[in-house]
Amino acid sequence: MDNRDEVRDFLASRRARITPAQAGLTAYGSNRRVAGLRREEVAMLAGVSSDYYVRLERGNLSGVSESVLGAIARALQLDEAETLHLHDLARAAGPRTTRARRRPTPPVPPSVQVMLDAMTGAPAVVRNDRLDILATNALGRALYAPLFTGPSHVEGRPANHARFAFLDPAAHDYWVDWEKAAKDTVGILRGVAGRDPHDKAVHDLVGELSTRSEEFRERWARHDVHLHRGGLKHIQHPVAGRLDLMYDTLPIAQAPGLTMLVYTAAPGTASADALQLLASWSASADATAAAEPSPATPTTAVG
């Protein structure tokens, strides 16, 4: 299993979206057979030979220098996420085993769970690169309650952002801007797949979503990538209502591949009030669950 197809489709899709005018070139005649740039035009802009660029776009990035990759990124007007993705594809094209492997997910360190539990005023979750939710605090689980209870969640495996977004109809109501959430989700997974094309778990997830969701399949074919570092999330929670939350992503140094997401609301806003309502609902639900007798507890007959 190599990444030649991924390289070819990514470069071709980026080339197709740029017109000669956008690249600062003069287009002579009106009989262009391609909507975007031609390969020889990209080669000229990048300062490489046409034959060399054709070789690259056919999927052969092995051994390409950083300077050439940078020149191609500039010629194709790649943004930061796309430029990183191109470099990841080049690194993945280097010599290595081609057999698909399942990369184990590092465990959530106990100290991280203690940290989560100490954060009582902000929803927080830990996830891996495949968007599995591996740990939460109480408010984080309440915020993501639909991910743990809907049809996309299967008992015995972690709740997953991508499965929820594309396999649960409730996601269209949960995310105020579902289109953006879907695009970002696919973009994150595309970046992960580019960094390690031999990760079987990623292939399995992408295969499952491609088989079960036409919406995912169409977006996956666009080869868009996305960096998920921080910003705003707009959620319509089934209990707390509208939540406009800031979020930050914090890599966990002692468990590479795991990231903590922390959500906050600006003080004095309706979203801050909604978070307090969510916290009260979560505490009430936990108290109710704790008061219920365990089904495994035997009852004693009277009389």
Coordinates of N, CA and C in Angstrom, one line a residue, residues 147-271:
L147 N -23.4 12.1 21.2 CA -22.4 11.2 20.6 C -22.4 9.9 21.3
F148 N -22.8 9.8 22.6 CA -22.7 8.6 23.4 C -24.0 7.8 23.4
T149 N -25.1 8.4 22.8 CA -26.4 7.8 22.9 C -27.1 7.5 21.6
G150 N -26.5 8.1 20.5 CA -27.2 8.0 19.2 C -26.8 6.7 18.5
P151 N -27.4 6.6 17.3 CA -27.2 5.3 16.5 C -25.8 5.1 16.0
S152 N -25.0 6.2 16.0 CA -23.6 6.1 15.5 C -22.7 5.4 16.5
H153 N -23.1 5.4 17.8 CA -22.3 4.9 18.9 C -22.6 3.4 19.1
V154 N -21.6 2.6 19.2 CA -21.7 1.2 19.4 C -21.1 0.9 20.7
E155 N -21.8 0.2 21.6 CA -21.2 -0.2 22.9 C -19.9 -1.0 22.7
G156 N -19.0 -0.6 23.5 CA -17.7 -1.3 23.5 C -16.6 -0.6 22.6
R157 N -17.0 0.5 21.9 CA -16.0 1.2 21.2 C -16.2 2.7 21.5
P158 N -15.2 3.5 21.4 CA -15.3 4.9 21.7 C -16.3 5.7 20.9
A159 N -16.9 6.7 21.4 CA -17.7 7.6 20.6 C -16.7 8.3 19.6
N160 N -17.2 8.6 18.5 CA -16.4 9.1 17.4 C -17.0 10.3 16.7
H161 N -16.3 11.4 16.6 CA -16.9 12.6 15.9 C -17.3 12.4 14.5
A162 N -16.5 11.6 13.8 CA -16.8 11.5 12.3 C -18.0 10.6 12.2
R163 N -18.1 9.5 12.9 CA -19.3 8.6 12.8 C -20.5 9.4 13.2
F164 N -20.5 10.2 14.3 CA -21.6 11.0 14.7 C -22.0 12.0 13.5
A165 N -21.0 12.7 13.0 CA -21.3 13.7 12.0 C -22.0 13.1 10.7
F166 N -21.6 11.9 10.4 CA -22.1 11.4 9.1 C -23.1 10.2 9.2
L167 N -23.2 9.6 10.4 CA -24.0 8.4 10.5 C -25.2 8.6 11.4
D168 N -25.3 9.8 12.1 CA -26.4 10.1 13.0 C -27.1 11.3 12.5
P169 N -28.4 11.2 12.1 CA -29.2 12.3 11.6 C -29.2 13.5 12.6
A170 N -29.1 13.2 13.9 CA -29.2 14.2 14.9 C -28.0 15.2 14.8
A171 N -26.9 14.8 14.1 CA -25.8 15.7 14.0 C -26.1 17.0 13.2
H172 N -27.1 16.9 12.3 CA -27.5 18.1 11.5 C -28.2 19.1 12.4
D173 N -28.8 18.7 13.4 CA -29.4 19.6 14.4 C -28.4 20.1 15.5
Y174 N -27.5 19.1 15.8 CA -26.5 19.4 16.9 C -25.5 20.5 16.5
W175 N -25.0 20.4 15.3 CA -24.1 21.4 14.8 C -24.9 22.5 14.1
V176 N -24.8 23.7 14.6 CA -25.5 24.8 14.0 C -25.1 25.0 12.5
D177 N -23.8 24.8 12.2 CA -23.4 24.9 10.8 C -22.8 23.5 10.5
W178 N -23.7 22.5 10.2 CA -23.3 21.2 9.9 C -22.3 21.1 8.8
E179 N -22.5 21.9 7.7 CA -21.7 21.8 6.5 C -20.2 22.1 6.9
K180 N -20.0 23.1 7.8 CA -18.6 23.4 8.2 C -18.1 22.3 9.1
A181 N -18.9 21.8 10.0 CA -18.5 20.7 10.9 C -18.1 19.5 10.0
A182 N -18.9 19.2 9.0 CA -18.6 18.0 8.2 C -17.3 18.2 7.4
K183 N -17.1 19.4 6.8 CA -15.9 19.7 6.0 C -14.7 19.6 6.9
D184 N -14.8 20.2 8.1 CA -13.6 20.2 9.0 C -13.3 18.7 9.4
T185 N -14.3 17.9 9.7 CA -14.1 16.6 10.1 C -13.4 15.8 9.1
V186 N -13.8 15.9 7.8 CA -13.2 15.2 6.7 C -11.8 15.7 6.5
G187 N -11.6 17.0 6.6 CA -10.3 17.6 6.5 C -9.3 17.1 7.5
I188 N -9.7 16.9 8.7 CA -8.8 16.4 9.8 C -8.4 14.9 9.5
L189 N -9.4 14.1 9.1 CA -9.1 12.7 8.8 C -8.2 12.6 7.5
R190 N -8.4 13.5 6.6 CA -7.6 13.5 5.4 C -6.1 13.8 5.7
G191 N -5.9 14.7 6.7 CA -4.6 15.0 7.1 C -3.9 13.9 7.8
V192 N -4.7 13.2 8.7 CA -4.2 12.0 9.4 C -3.8 10.9 8.5
A193 N -4.6 10.7 7.5 CA -4.3 9.6 6.5 C -3.1 10.0 5.7
G194 N -2.9 11.2 5.4 CA -1.7 11.6 4.7 C -0.4 11.4 5.5
R195 N -0.5 11.7 6.8 CA 0.7 11.5 7.7 C 1.1 10.0 7.8
D196 N 0.1 9.1 7.8 CA 0.5 7.7 7.9 C -0.5 6.9 7.1
P197 N -0.2 6.7 5.8 CA -1.1 6.0 4.9 C -1.1 4.5 5.3
H198 N -0.3 4.0 6.2 CA -0.3 2.6 6.6 C -1.1 2.3 7.9
D199 N -1.8 3.3 8.4 CA -2.5 3.1 9.6 C -3.9 2.4 9.3
K200 N -4.0 1.1 9.7 CA -5.2 0.3 9.3 C -6.4 0.9 9.9
A201 N -6.3 1.4 11.2 CA -7.5 1.9 11.9 C -8.1 3.1 11.1
V202 N -7.2 3.9 10.6 CA -7.7 5.1 9.8 C -8.4 4.6 8.5
H203 N -7.7 3.6 7.9 CA -8.3 3.1 6.6 C -9.7 2.4 6.9
D204 N -9.8 1.7 8.0 CA -11.0 1.1 8.4 C -12.1 2.1 8.6
L205 N -11.8 3.2 9.3 CA -12.8 4.2 9.6 C -13.2 4.9 8.3
V206 N -12.3 5.3 7.5 CA -12.6 5.9 6.2 C -13.4 5.0 5.3
G207 N -13.1 3.7 5.3 CA -13.8 2.7 4.5 C -15.2 2.6 5.0
E208 N -15.4 2.5 6.3 CA -16.8 2.4 6.9 C -17.6 3.6 6.5
L209 N -17.1 4.8 6.7 CA -17.8 6.0 6.4 C -18.1 6.2 4.9
S210 N -17.1 5.8 4.1 CA -17.3 5.9 2.6 C -18.4 5.0 2.2
T211 N -18.5 3.8 2.8 CA -19.5 2.8 2.5 C -20.9 3.2 2.9
R212 N -21.0 3.9 4.1 CA -22.3 4.1 4.7 C -22.8 5.5 4.5
S213 N -22.0 6.5 4.0 CA -22.4 7.8 3.9 C -22.0 8.4 2.5
E214 N -22.9 8.8 1.7 CA -22.6 9.4 0.4 C -22.1 10.8 0.7
E215 N -22.6 11.5 1.8 CA -22.1 12.8 2.1 C -20.6 12.8 2.4
F216 N -20.2 11.8 3.2 CA -18.8 11.6 3.5 C -18.0 11.3 2.2
R217 N -18.5 10.4 1.4 CA -17.8 10.0 0.2 C -17.5 11.2 -0.7
E218 N -18.5 12.0 -0.9 CA -18.3 13.2 -1.8 C -17.3 14.1 -1.2
R219 N -17.3 14.4 0.1 CA -16.3 15.3 0.7 C -14.9 14.7 0.7
W220 N -14.8 13.4 0.9 CA -13.5 12.8 0.9 C -12.8 12.9 -0.5
A221 N -13.6 12.8 -1.5 CA -13.1 12.9 -2.9 C -12.5 14.3 -3.2
R222 N -12.8 15.3 -2.4 CA -12.3 16.6 -2.7 C -10.9 16.9 -2.2
H223 N -10.3 16.0 -1.4 CA -9.0 16.1 -0.9 C -8.6 17.3 -0.1
D224 N -9.6 17.9 0.5 CA -9.4 19.1 1.4 C -8.8 18.6 2.7
V225 N -8.0 19.4 3.3 CA -7.4 19.2 4.6 C -7.6 20.3 5.5
H226 N -7.6 20.1 6.8 CA -7.9 21.1 7.8 C -7.1 20.9 9.1
L227 N -6.6 22.0 9.6 CA -5.9 22.0 10.9 C -6.9 22.4 12.0
H228 N -6.9 21.6 13.0 CA -7.9 21.8 14.1 C -7.2 22.3 15.4
R229 N -7.0 23.6 15.5 CA -6.2 24.1 16.6 C -7.0 24.9 17.6
G230 N -8.1 25.6 17.2 CA -8.8 26.4 18.1 C -9.8 27.3 17.2
G231 N -10.7 27.9 17.9 CA -11.7 28.7 17.2 C -13.0 28.7 18.0
L232 N -14.1 28.7 17.2 CA -15.5 28.8 17.8 C -16.3 27.5 17.3
K233 N -17.1 27.0 18.2 CA -18.0 26.0 17.9 C -19.4 26.5 18.2
H234 N -20.3 26.2 17.3 CA -21.7 26.6 17.5 C -22.6 25.4 17.6
I235 N -23.2 25.1 18.7 CA -23.9 23.9 19.0 C -25.3 24.2 19.5
Q236 N -26.2 23.4 19.0 CA -27.6 23.4 19.5 C -27.8 22.2 20.3
H237 N -27.6 22.3 21.6 CA -27.6 21.1 22.5 C -29.1 20.8 22.8
P238 N -29.4 19.5 22.8 CA -30.8 19.1 23.1 C -31.4 19.5 24.4
V239 N -30.5 19.8 25.4 CA -30.9 20.2 26.7 C -30.6 21.6 27.0
A240 N -29.4 22.1 26.7 CA -28.9 23.4 27.1 C -29.3 24.5 26.0
G241 N -29.7 24.0 24.8 CA -30.0 25.0 23.8 C -28.7 25.5 23.1
R242 N -28.8 26.7 22.6 CA -27.7 27.3 21.8 C -26.4 27.5 22.6
L243 N -25.3 27.0 22.1 CA -24.0 27.3 22.8 C -23.0 27.8 21.8
D244 N -22.5 29.0 22.0 CA -21.4 29.5 21.1 C -20.2 29.5 22.0
L245 N -19.3 28.5 21.7 CA -18.2 28.2 22.6 C -16.8 28.5 21.9
M246 N -15.9 29.0 22.6 CA -14.5 29.0 22.2 C -13.9 27.7 22.5
Y247 N -12.9 27.2 21.7 CA -12.3 26.0 22.0 C -10.8 26.1 21.7
D248 N -10.0 25.4 22.4 CA -8.6 25.3 22.2 C -8.2 23.8 22.2
T249 N -7.2 23.5 21.4 CA -6.7 22.1 21.4 C -5.3 22.1 22.0
L250 N -5.1 21.1 22.9 CA -3.8 21.1 23.7 C -3.2 19.7 23.5
P251 N -2.1 19.5 22.8 CA -1.5 18.2 22.6 C -1.0 17.7 24.0
I252 N -1.2 16.4 24.2 CA -0.7 15.8 25.4 C 0.7 15.2 25.2
A253 N 1.7 15.9 25.8 CA 3.1 15.6 25.5 C 3.4 14.1 25.9
Q254 N 2.9 13.6 27.0 CA 3.3 12.3 27.4 C 2.5 11.2 26.7
A255 N 1.6 11.6 25.8 CA 0.8 10.6 25.1 C 0.7 11.1 23.6
P256 N 1.8 11.1 22.8 CA 1.7 11.6 21.5 C 0.5 11.0 20.7
G257 N -0.2 11.9 20.0 CA -1.4 11.4 19.2 C -2.7 11.7 19.9
L258 N -2.6 12.1 21.2 CA -3.8 12.4 22.0 C -3.8 14.0 22.1
T259 N -5.0 14.5 22.1 CA -5.2 15.9 22.2 C -6.4 16.2 23.2
M260 N -6.2 17.2 24.0 CA -7.3 17.7 24.9 C -8.0 18.9 24.2
L261 N -9.3 18.8 24.2 CA -10.1 20.0 23.7 C -10.8 20.6 24.9
V262 N -10.7 21.9 25.1 CA -11.3 22.6 26.2 C -12.2 23.7 25.6
Y263 N -13.5 23.7 26.1 CA -14.5 24.6 25.6 C -14.8 25.6 26.7
T264 N -14.9 26.9 26.3 CA -15.2 28.0 27.2 C -16.2 28.9 26.6
A265 N -17.0 29.6 27.5 CA -17.9 30.6 27.0 C -17.5 31.9 27.6
A266 N -17.7 33.0 26.8 CA -17.4 34.3 27.3 C -18.3 34.7 28.5
P267 N -17.7 35.2 29.6 CA -18.5 35.5 30.8 C -19.6 36.5 30.5
G268 N -20.7 36.2 31.1 CA -21.9 37.1 31.0 C -22.7 36.9 29.8
T269 N -22.4 35.9 29.0 CA -23.2 35.7 27.8 C -24.2 34.6 28.0
A270 N -25.1 34.5 27.0 CA -26.2 33.5 27.1 C -25.5 32.1 27.1
S271 N -24.4 31.9 26.4 CA -23.8 30.6 26.3 C -23.2 30.3 27.7

